[in-house]
């Protein structure tokens, strides 16, 4: 299951995070006064809730406590960012010392508000060179303006999961690598049923689970902000090209209204009734978790995975994709920051710990060493996403002071494009840039 946090969830917590700006002053490794070798109990809050995931956390904590017998960890799971922020504002002995969040998009807010401590001094004191431990893209989305207030704790890569049986029946011998071929394959795999569908090759609308503008923008190599820090949606032709291509695919598969009516018949994204599982869609833009979930659902067809296609003019870059992931940090108000750092360091940088956790919950490891570990359990379907994570041109959305608000603004504009409500994309992007710049200025 993806661990990136939904943008709608991100906006719900932005105000709560902002409220921490005056309450949290934070301290660094040089000023934290607690003795990490003293007997102490840490409060660790995370968002995982499934029994297998909770078990994986407990097993990792048990390994940590064995290596650090003086530190006990009180684990609280199934915690939302909203609950975490309420506890951080309240403070006290019951507040978390260490936090893991799925909301990557809120890193800018976490750092800007000083809700989490800057980990750069802790890394330096421990002799950990973060540039040699973590992939460059992961470091970019876990810090803001030089403040490394979080570190990566596993991550997700997005690609294409497809029905190999349906491909074979349609005479398609390989997954599409370019957008033009992707469009052809999606049309060929679409089966009409009356005024609806028996199957669509792909659900291309931006409400279709993981089919988000940010996922597709990564395939075009889009740059969200210029060197001056201003929004760059109108300045980078990649955004207009992506939106035009997506709108063309929507039209060729039957149009927005017809596709949305069919999409409204789909089951929940995290249930066995997911439309890929039921055969309602033949290709799905998704993460590394989907193939294993489909197998667990008992699908009667063979599953394939591949990188998402790229624009025809960027065929040489095929293999790249969008990446994001879970973050981990230390509460600025914690009185146990040196001990808390020992836990964060272990869970995010220890190769054995990272690999064990990745194997247990089927996510992509977040360190360079773990990605290459012989102990990492790799199926053919999973290898696709490891390769996407390693690709030098894979990218993520940058951290900003307004958290994920700028992404929501872009997404709202993209909804208008695919519906046909927007006729002048460049002008609309320029207006969207203005709104994004205004929101970020207010957040600062």
GROMACS .gro file of C-alpha atoms in nm:
model
  444
    1UNK     CA    1   0.000   0.000   0.000
    2UNK     CA    2   0.136   0.346  -0.083
    3UNK     CA    3   0.289   0.547   0.194
    4UNK     CA    4   0.285   0.893   0.038
    5UNK     CA    5  -0.022   1.040   0.200
    6UNK     CA    6  -0.314   1.170   0.001
    7UNK     CA    7  -0.309   1.534  -0.102
    8UNK     CA    8  -0.657   1.582   0.040
    9UNK     CA    9  -0.526   1.459   0.373
   10UNK     CA   10  -0.228   1.690   0.345
   11UNK     CA   11  -0.443   2.000   0.315
   12UNK     CA   12  -0.649   1.897   0.615
   13UNK     CA   13  -0.342   1.910   0.836
   14UNK     CA   14  -0.168   2.218   0.696
   15UNK     CA   15  -0.338   2.455   0.939
   16UNK     CA   16  -0.254   2.228   1.231
   17UNK     CA   17   0.110   2.214   1.129
   18UNK     CA   18   0.121   2.591   1.089
   19UNK     CA   19  -0.001   2.632   1.445
   20UNK     CA   20   0.317   2.463   1.563
   21UNK     CA   21   0.536   2.742   1.427
   22UNK     CA   22   0.506   2.950   1.743
   23UNK     CA   23   0.498   2.654   1.979
   24UNK     CA   24   0.807   2.467   1.860
   25UNK     CA   25   1.151   2.621   1.880
   26UNK     CA   26   1.341   2.295   1.849
   27UNK     CA   27   1.697   2.207   1.934
   28UNK     CA   28   1.983   2.048   1.748
   29UNK     CA   29   2.220   1.767   1.828
   30UNK     CA   30   2.465   2.012   1.982
   31UNK     CA   31   2.207   2.149   2.227
   32UNK     CA   32   2.011   1.830   2.309
   33UNK     CA   33   2.114   1.753   2.666
   34UNK     CA   34   1.980   1.403   2.726
   35UNK     CA   35   2.217   1.110   2.767
   36UNK     CA   36   2.144   0.852   2.494
   37UNK     CA   37   2.301   0.583   2.712
   38UNK     CA   38   2.071   0.649   3.007
   39UNK     CA   39   1.761   0.437   3.067
   40UNK     CA   40   1.477   0.601   2.878
   41UNK     CA   41   1.142   0.528   2.717
   42UNK     CA   42   1.061   0.684   2.380
   43UNK     CA   43   0.713   0.743   2.242
   44UNK     CA   44   0.706   0.645   1.873
   45UNK     CA   45   0.395   0.722   1.669
   46UNK     CA   46   0.332   0.589   1.318
   47UNK     CA   47   0.044   0.554   1.075
   48UNK     CA   48   0.051   0.186   0.983
   49UNK     CA   49  -0.262  -0.004   1.080
   50UNK     CA   50  -0.279  -0.341   0.901
   51UNK     CA   51  -0.185  -0.633   1.130
   52UNK     CA   52   0.107  -0.738   0.907
   53UNK     CA   53   0.240  -0.383   0.900
   54UNK     CA   54   0.206  -0.335   1.275
   55UNK     CA   55   0.387  -0.665   1.325
   56UNK     CA   56   0.670  -0.551   1.100
   57UNK     CA   57   0.712  -0.234   1.306
   58UNK     CA   58   0.715  -0.431   1.631
   59UNK     CA   59   0.980  -0.668   1.494
   60UNK     CA   60   1.201  -0.377   1.393
   61UNK     CA   61   1.158  -0.215   1.733
   62UNK     CA   62   1.247  -0.543   1.904
   63UNK     CA   63   1.573  -0.557   1.706
   64UNK     CA   64   1.648  -0.197   1.802
   65UNK     CA   65   1.582  -0.257   2.172
   66UNK     CA   66   1.809  -0.561   2.167
   67UNK     CA   67   2.090  -0.346   2.026
   68UNK     CA   68   2.005  -0.058   2.265
   69UNK     CA   69   1.901  -0.227   2.592
   70UNK     CA   70   1.877   0.108   2.775
   71UNK     CA   71   1.613   0.244   2.537
   72UNK     CA   72   1.255   0.119   2.548
   73UNK     CA   73   1.010   0.220   2.278
   74UNK     CA   74   0.640   0.268   2.336
   75UNK     CA   75   0.478   0.222   1.995
   76UNK     CA   76   0.145   0.379   1.894
   77UNK     CA   77   0.014   0.293   1.550
   78UNK     CA   78  -0.267   0.407   1.321
   79UNK     CA   79  -0.195   0.772   1.398
   80UNK     CA   80  -0.297   1.040   1.149
   81UNK     CA   81  -0.101   1.361   1.098
   82UNK     CA   82  -0.390   1.549   1.256
   83UNK     CA   83  -0.362   1.345   1.578
   84UNK     CA   84   0.015   1.378   1.574
   85UNK     CA   85  -0.002   1.756   1.541
   86UNK     CA   86  -0.255   1.785   1.822
   87UNK     CA   87  -0.023   1.587   2.049
   88UNK     CA   88   0.280   1.793   1.950
   89UNK     CA   89   0.093   2.113   2.030
   90UNK     CA   90  -0.019   1.978   2.367
   91UNK     CA   91   0.328   1.850   2.457
   92UNK     CA   92   0.391   1.661   2.780
   93UNK     CA   93   0.515   1.312   2.857
   94UNK     CA   94   0.255   1.145   2.634
   95UNK     CA   95   0.349   1.340   2.320
   96UNK     CA   96   0.554   1.153   2.058
   97UNK     CA   97   0.931   1.182   2.059
   98UNK     CA   98   0.966   1.015   1.719
   99UNK     CA   99   0.712   1.034   1.437
  100UNK     CA  100   0.666   0.851   1.110
  101UNK     CA  101   0.429   1.010   0.859
  102UNK     CA  102   0.294   0.911   0.519
  103UNK     CA  103   0.240   1.274   0.421
  104UNK     CA  104   0.551   1.345   0.220
  105UNK     CA  105   0.382   1.655   0.082
  106UNK     CA  106   0.389   1.818   0.426
  107UNK     CA  107   0.767   1.808   0.468
  108UNK     CA  108   0.797   2.177   0.380
  109UNK     CA  109   0.549   2.259   0.653
  110UNK     CA  110   0.711   2.028   0.907
  111UNK     CA  111   1.048   2.192   0.845
  112UNK     CA  112   0.928   2.550   0.804
  113UNK     CA  113   0.723   2.541   1.127
  114UNK     CA  114   1.006   2.371   1.319
  115UNK     CA  115   0.762   2.101   1.428
  116UNK     CA  116   1.045   1.853   1.372
  117UNK     CA  117   1.409   1.901   1.470
  118UNK     CA  118   1.674   1.955   1.203
  119UNK     CA  119   1.857   1.624   1.169
  120UNK     CA  120   2.166   1.765   0.997
  121UNK     CA  121   2.354   1.815   1.329
  122UNK     CA  122   2.265   1.462   1.439
  123UNK     CA  123   2.386   1.319   1.108
  124UNK     CA  124   2.712   1.513   1.136
  125UNK     CA  125   2.776   1.411   1.497
  126UNK     CA  126   2.717   1.045   1.404
  127UNK     CA  127   2.944   1.066   1.102
  128UNK     CA  128   2.663   0.973   0.864
  129UNK     CA  129   2.707   1.114   0.512
  130UNK     CA  130   2.346   1.132   0.397
  131UNK     CA  131   2.450   1.173   0.033
  132UNK     CA  132   2.614   0.829   0.045
  133UNK     CA  133   2.327   0.664   0.231
  134UNK     CA  134   2.013   0.785   0.051
  135UNK     CA  135   1.922   0.832  -0.316
  136UNK     CA  136   1.936   1.198  -0.420
  137UNK     CA  137   1.563   1.225  -0.495
  138UNK     CA  138   1.467   1.101  -0.148
  139UNK     CA  139   1.691   1.358   0.017
  140UNK     CA  140   1.526   1.630  -0.190
  141UNK     CA  141   1.174   1.552  -0.069
  142UNK     CA  142   1.270   1.501   0.298
  143UNK     CA  143   1.427   1.845   0.353
  144UNK     CA  144   1.332   2.207   0.298
  145UNK     CA  145   1.562   2.507   0.256
  146UNK     CA  146   1.856   2.313   0.397
  147UNK     CA  147   1.662   2.187   0.699
  148UNK     CA  148   1.675   1.806   0.696
  149UNK     CA  149   1.386   1.775   0.939
  150UNK     CA  150   1.295   1.425   0.820
  151UNK     CA  151   1.468   1.121   0.671
  152UNK     CA  152   1.325   0.860   0.431
  153UNK     CA  153   1.174   0.543   0.578
  154UNK     CA  154   1.102   0.320   0.277
  155UNK     CA  155   0.958   0.470  -0.038
  156UNK     CA  156   0.726   0.410  -0.329
  157UNK     CA  157   0.787   0.407  -0.702
  158UNK     CA  158   0.508   0.440  -0.956
  159UNK     CA  159   0.483   0.246  -1.277
  160UNK     CA  160   0.243   0.039  -1.487
  161UNK     CA  161   0.074  -0.281  -1.370
  162UNK     CA  162  -0.097  -0.468  -1.651
  163UNK     CA  163  -0.303  -0.776  -1.736
  164UNK     CA  164  -0.066  -0.994  -1.938
  165UNK     CA  165  -0.348  -1.233  -2.028
  166UNK     CA  166  -0.552  -0.949  -2.179
  167UNK     CA  167  -0.241  -0.829  -2.363
  168UNK     CA  168  -0.189  -1.172  -2.519
  169UNK     CA  169  -0.553  -1.201  -2.620
  170UNK     CA  170  -0.527  -0.865  -2.797
  171UNK     CA  171  -0.201  -0.963  -2.970
  172UNK     CA  172   0.007  -0.715  -2.768
  173UNK     CA  173   0.351  -0.860  -2.705
  174UNK     CA  174   0.508  -0.601  -2.471
  175UNK     CA  175   0.413  -0.307  -2.250
  176UNK     CA  176   0.409   0.031  -2.425
  177UNK     CA  177   0.719   0.245  -2.383
  178UNK     CA  178   0.609   0.567  -2.551
  179UNK     CA  179   0.294   0.772  -2.500
  180UNK     CA  180   0.171   0.725  -2.857
  181UNK     CA  181   0.199   0.348  -2.824
  182UNK     CA  182   0.039   0.368  -2.477
  183UNK     CA  183  -0.262   0.541  -2.632
  184UNK     CA  184  -0.288   0.274  -2.904
  185UNK     CA  185  -0.269  -0.010  -2.652
  186UNK     CA  186  -0.526   0.151  -2.422
  187UNK     CA  187  -0.768   0.182  -2.714
  188UNK     CA  188  -0.707  -0.175  -2.830
  189UNK     CA  189  -0.775  -0.314  -2.480
  190UNK     CA  190  -1.099  -0.118  -2.437
  191UNK     CA  191  -1.418  -0.322  -2.477
  192UNK     CA  192  -1.753  -0.147  -2.505
  193UNK     CA  193  -2.074  -0.272  -2.347
  194UNK     CA  194  -2.382  -0.080  -2.453
  195UNK     CA  195  -2.326   0.284  -2.364
  196UNK     CA  196  -2.059   0.185  -2.110
  197UNK     CA  197  -1.765  -0.055  -2.097
  198UNK     CA  198  -1.690  -0.416  -2.023
  199UNK     CA  199  -1.325  -0.313  -1.984
  200UNK     CA  200  -1.115  -0.001  -2.039
  201UNK     CA  201  -0.752  -0.029  -2.135
  202UNK     CA  202  -0.677   0.231  -1.869
  203UNK     CA  203  -0.884   0.466  -1.653
  204UNK     CA  204  -0.709   0.789  -1.760
  205UNK     CA  205  -0.903   1.045  -1.554
  206UNK     CA  206  -0.727   1.214  -1.264
  207UNK     CA  207  -0.980   1.081  -1.013
  208UNK     CA  208  -0.870   0.729  -1.105
  209UNK     CA  209  -0.680   0.632  -0.789
  210UNK     CA  210  -0.307   0.678  -0.857
  211UNK     CA  211  -0.353   0.837  -1.199
  212UNK     CA  212  -0.251   1.182  -1.074
  213UNK     CA  213  -0.109   1.482  -1.263
  214UNK     CA  214   0.210   1.456  -1.057
  215UNK     CA  215   0.268   1.096  -1.170
  216UNK     CA  216   0.238   1.189  -1.537
  217UNK     CA  217   0.432   1.516  -1.506
  218UNK     CA  218   0.731   1.311  -1.388
  219UNK     CA  219   0.728   1.121  -1.720
  220UNK     CA  220   0.758   1.452  -1.905
  221UNK     CA  221   1.044   1.561  -1.676
  222UNK     CA  222   0.850   1.868  -1.564
  223UNK     CA  223   1.011   2.126  -1.334
  224UNK     CA  224   0.766   2.281  -1.087
  225UNK     CA  225   0.971   2.582  -0.979
  226UNK     CA  226   1.227   2.804  -1.147
  227UNK     CA  227   1.566   2.910  -1.016
  228UNK     CA  228   1.397   3.214  -0.860
  229UNK     CA  229   1.164   2.990  -0.658
  230UNK     CA  230   0.856   3.097  -0.853
  231UNK     CA  231   0.602   2.850  -0.988
  232UNK     CA  232   0.706   2.729  -1.333
  233UNK     CA  233   0.396   2.555  -1.472
  234UNK     CA  234   0.355   2.798  -1.761
  235UNK     CA  235   0.731   2.838  -1.807
  236UNK     CA  236   0.802   2.468  -1.862
  237UNK     CA  237   0.632   2.337  -2.182
  238UNK     CA  238   0.626   1.988  -2.026
  239UNK     CA  239   0.313   2.067  -1.824
  240UNK     CA  240   0.105   2.181  -2.121
  241UNK     CA  241   0.227   1.886  -2.328
  242UNK     CA  242   0.136   1.638  -2.054
  243UNK     CA  243  -0.210   1.786  -2.002
  244UNK     CA  244  -0.277   1.791  -2.376
  245UNK     CA  245  -0.169   1.427  -2.413
  246UNK     CA  246  -0.381   1.315  -2.117
  247UNK     CA  247  -0.688   1.501  -2.250
  248UNK     CA  248  -0.636   1.337  -2.590
  249UNK     CA  249  -0.630   0.993  -2.424
  250UNK     CA  250  -0.947   1.071  -2.229
  251UNK     CA  251  -1.123   1.170  -2.551
  252UNK     CA  252  -1.003   0.865  -2.744
  253UNK     CA  253  -1.129   0.629  -2.473
  254UNK     CA  254  -1.479   0.770  -2.482
  255UNK     CA  255  -1.468   1.111  -2.321
  256UNK     CA  256  -1.468   1.240  -1.965
  257UNK     CA  257  -1.835   1.191  -1.877
  258UNK     CA  258  -1.858   0.835  -2.009
  259UNK     CA  259  -1.534   0.733  -1.837
  260UNK     CA  260  -1.640   0.891  -1.507
  261UNK     CA  261  -1.972   0.706  -1.511
  262UNK     CA  262  -1.780   0.381  -1.549
  263UNK     CA  263  -1.527   0.480  -1.284
  264UNK     CA  264  -1.809   0.530  -1.037
  265UNK     CA  265  -1.882   0.156  -1.057
  266UNK     CA  266  -1.534   0.067  -0.930
  267UNK     CA  267  -1.460  -0.088  -0.592
  268UNK     CA  268  -1.238   0.058  -0.321
  269UNK     CA  269  -0.873   0.111  -0.411
  270UNK     CA  270  -0.753  -0.107  -0.122
  271UNK     CA  271  -1.009  -0.387  -0.150
  272UNK     CA  272  -1.024  -0.707  -0.351
  273UNK     CA  273  -1.279  -0.526  -0.570
  274UNK     CA  274  -1.021  -0.293  -0.720
  275UNK     CA  275  -1.106  -0.263  -1.095
  276UNK     CA  276  -0.770  -0.407  -1.197
  277UNK     CA  277  -0.844  -0.715  -0.988
  278UNK     CA  278  -1.193  -0.752  -1.137
  279UNK     CA  279  -1.077  -0.706  -1.496
  280UNK     CA  280  -1.257  -0.374  -1.545
  281UNK     CA  281  -0.926  -0.210  -1.636
  282UNK     CA  282  -0.642  -0.382  -1.818
  283UNK     CA  283  -0.365  -0.138  -1.722
  284UNK     CA  284  -0.325   0.050  -1.396
  285UNK     CA  285  -0.093   0.336  -1.302
  286UNK     CA  286   0.014   0.224  -0.955
  287UNK     CA  287   0.293   0.144  -0.714
  288UNK     CA  288   0.494  -0.159  -0.614
  289UNK     CA  289   0.217  -0.288  -0.387
  290UNK     CA  290  -0.046  -0.347  -0.658
  291UNK     CA  291   0.089  -0.671  -0.808
  292UNK     CA  292   0.108  -0.843  -0.469
  293UNK     CA  293  -0.237  -0.715  -0.374
  294UNK     CA  294  -0.380  -0.849  -0.700
  295UNK     CA  295  -0.225  -1.189  -0.636
  296UNK     CA  296  -0.366  -1.191  -0.283
  297UNK     CA  297  -0.708  -1.113  -0.433
  298UNK     CA  298  -0.676  -1.429  -0.642
  299UNK     CA  299  -0.696  -1.276  -0.989
  300UNK     CA  300  -0.735  -1.535  -1.267
  301UNK     CA  301  -0.487  -1.369  -1.502
  302UNK     CA  302  -0.110  -1.324  -1.528
  303UNK     CA  303   0.028  -0.992  -1.404
  304UNK     CA  304   0.301  -0.784  -1.560
  305UNK     CA  305   0.474  -0.465  -1.446
  306UNK     CA  306   0.668  -0.200  -1.638
  307UNK     CA  307   0.774   0.163  -1.611
  308UNK     CA  308   0.520   0.420  -1.724
  309UNK     CA  309   0.560   0.527  -2.085
  310UNK     CA  310   0.741   0.850  -2.170
  311UNK     CA  311   0.672   1.110  -2.439
  312UNK     CA  312   0.786   0.991  -2.779
  313UNK     CA  313   1.059   1.253  -2.794
  314UNK     CA  314   1.200   1.127  -2.461
  315UNK     CA  315   1.213   0.757  -2.552
  316UNK     CA  316   1.575   0.736  -2.432
  317UNK     CA  317   1.457   0.812  -2.077
  318UNK     CA  318   1.216   0.518  -2.059
  319UNK     CA  319   1.243   0.353  -1.718
  320UNK     CA  320   1.201   0.662  -1.504
  321UNK     CA  321   0.903   0.737  -1.282
  322UNK     CA  322   0.756   0.927  -0.991
  323UNK     CA  323   0.883   0.840  -0.642
  324UNK     CA  324   0.775   0.942  -0.292
  325UNK     CA  325   0.756   0.773   0.046
  326UNK     CA  326   0.731   0.763   0.422
  327UNK     CA  327   0.920   1.013   0.636
  328UNK     CA  328   1.056   0.995   0.990
  329UNK     CA  329   1.155   1.274   1.227
  330UNK     CA  330   1.210   1.385   1.585
  331UNK     CA  331   0.962   1.612   1.761
  332UNK     CA  332   1.121   1.950   1.836
  333UNK     CA  333   0.961   1.955   2.178
  334UNK     CA  334   1.105   1.619   2.282
  335UNK     CA  335   1.338   1.619   2.584
  336UNK     CA  336   1.491   1.291   2.464
  337UNK     CA  337   1.629   1.394   2.126
  338UNK     CA  338   1.966   1.217   2.148
  339UNK     CA  339   1.795   0.889   2.235
  340UNK     CA  340   1.530   0.957   1.971
  341UNK     CA  341   1.806   1.002   1.714
  342UNK     CA  342   1.935   0.653   1.792
  343UNK     CA  343   1.595   0.514   1.693
  344UNK     CA  344   1.565   0.729   1.380
  345UNK     CA  345   1.920   0.645   1.275
  346UNK     CA  346   1.859   0.274   1.322
  347UNK     CA  347   1.529   0.258   1.134
  348UNK     CA  348   1.638   0.479   0.845
  349UNK     CA  349   2.007   0.394   0.792
  350UNK     CA  350   2.067   0.041   0.924
  351UNK     CA  351   2.070  -0.183   0.617
  352UNK     CA  352   1.941  -0.492   0.797
  353UNK     CA  353   1.655  -0.296   0.952
  354UNK     CA  354   1.557  -0.126   0.627
  355UNK     CA  355   1.566  -0.450   0.428
  356UNK     CA  356   1.367  -0.643   0.688
  357UNK     CA  357   1.100  -0.373   0.696
  358UNK     CA  358   1.085  -0.350   0.315
  359UNK     CA  359   1.048  -0.728   0.286
  360UNK     CA  360   0.773  -0.733   0.545
  361UNK     CA  361   0.548  -0.465   0.394
  362UNK     CA  362   0.652  -0.492   0.026
  363UNK     CA  363   0.776  -0.135  -0.014
  364UNK     CA  364   1.089  -0.014  -0.190
  365UNK     CA  365   1.394   0.026   0.040
  366UNK     CA  366   1.508   0.381   0.106
  367UNK     CA  367   1.887   0.346   0.123
  368UNK     CA  368   2.138   0.277  -0.151
  369UNK     CA  369   2.281  -0.021   0.039
  370UNK     CA  370   1.939  -0.175   0.102
  371UNK     CA  371   1.845  -0.142  -0.266
  372UNK     CA  372   2.145  -0.361  -0.349
  373UNK     CA  373   2.118  -0.601  -0.054
  374UNK     CA  374   2.121  -0.972  -0.139
  375UNK     CA  375   1.868  -1.019   0.143
  376UNK     CA  376   1.604  -0.808  -0.031
  377UNK     CA  377   1.321  -1.029  -0.153
  378UNK     CA  378   1.272  -0.948  -0.521
  379UNK     CA  379   1.002  -1.089  -0.746
  380UNK     CA  380   1.002  -1.008  -1.119
  381UNK     CA  381   0.706  -0.773  -1.062
  382UNK     CA  382   0.880  -0.596  -0.774
  383UNK     CA  383   1.210  -0.559  -0.962
  384UNK     CA  384   1.043  -0.318  -1.203
  385UNK     CA  385   0.986  -0.071  -0.921
  386UNK     CA  386   1.335  -0.114  -0.780
  387UNK     CA  387   1.468  -0.022  -1.124
  388UNK     CA  388   1.240   0.284  -1.137
  389UNK     CA  389   1.365   0.388  -0.793
  390UNK     CA  390   1.725   0.357  -0.912
  391UNK     CA  391   1.672   0.542  -1.241
  392UNK     CA  392   1.874   0.867  -1.246
  393UNK     CA  393   1.586   1.063  -1.398
  394UNK     CA  394   1.312   0.945  -1.162
  395UNK     CA  395   1.174   1.241  -0.973
  396UNK     CA  396   0.939   1.362  -0.702
  397UNK     CA  397   0.750   1.679  -0.615
  398UNK     CA  398   0.966   1.931  -0.426
  399UNK     CA  399   0.898   2.033  -0.066
  400UNK     CA  400   0.751   2.380  -0.027
  401UNK     CA  401   0.642   2.598   0.263
  402UNK     CA  402   0.276   2.542   0.177
  403UNK     CA  403   0.314   2.165   0.192
  404UNK     CA  404   0.103   1.999  -0.076
  405UNK     CA  405  -0.121   2.298  -0.146
  406UNK     CA  406   0.059   2.384  -0.469
  407UNK     CA  407   0.003   2.030  -0.592
  408UNK     CA  408  -0.368   2.055  -0.515
  409UNK     CA  409  -0.387   2.382  -0.707
  410UNK     CA  410  -0.223   2.217  -1.008
  411UNK     CA  411  -0.449   1.913  -0.972
  412UNK     CA  412  -0.763   2.127  -0.964
  413UNK     CA  413  -0.653   2.294  -1.287
  414UNK     CA  414  -0.586   1.953  -1.444
  415UNK     CA  415  -0.942   1.845  -1.357
  416UNK     CA  416  -1.069   2.141  -1.559
  417UNK     CA  417  -0.852   2.048  -1.857
  418UNK     CA  418  -0.967   1.687  -1.878
  419UNK     CA  419  -1.333   1.791  -1.844
  420UNK     CA  420  -1.294   2.028  -2.136
  421UNK     CA  421  -1.366   2.335  -1.924
  422UNK     CA  422  -1.023   2.484  -2.007
  423UNK     CA  423  -0.966   2.589  -2.366
  424UNK     CA  424  -0.644   2.788  -2.322
  425UNK     CA  425  -0.401   2.569  -2.128
  426UNK     CA  426  -0.101   2.809  -2.133
  427UNK     CA  427  -0.311   3.098  -1.999
  428UNK     CA  428  -0.464   2.873  -1.736
  429UNK     CA  429  -0.122   2.754  -1.624
  430UNK     CA  430  -0.003   3.113  -1.592
  431UNK     CA  431  -0.300   3.193  -1.369
  432UNK     CA  432  -0.230   2.877  -1.168
  433UNK     CA  433   0.131   2.993  -1.122
  434UNK     CA  434   0.005   3.318  -0.971
  435UNK     CA  435  -0.213   3.134  -0.722
  436UNK     CA  436   0.069   2.899  -0.622
  437UNK     CA  437   0.311   3.188  -0.567
  438UNK     CA  438   0.052   3.371  -0.356
  439UNK     CA  439  -0.013   3.064  -0.139
  440UNK     CA  440   0.355   2.998  -0.081
  441UNK     CA  441   0.420   3.362   0.008
  442UNK     CA  442   0.141   3.344   0.266
  443UNK     CA  443   0.276   3.018   0.408
  444UNK     CA  444   0.619   3.173   0.461
   0.00000   0.00000   0.00000
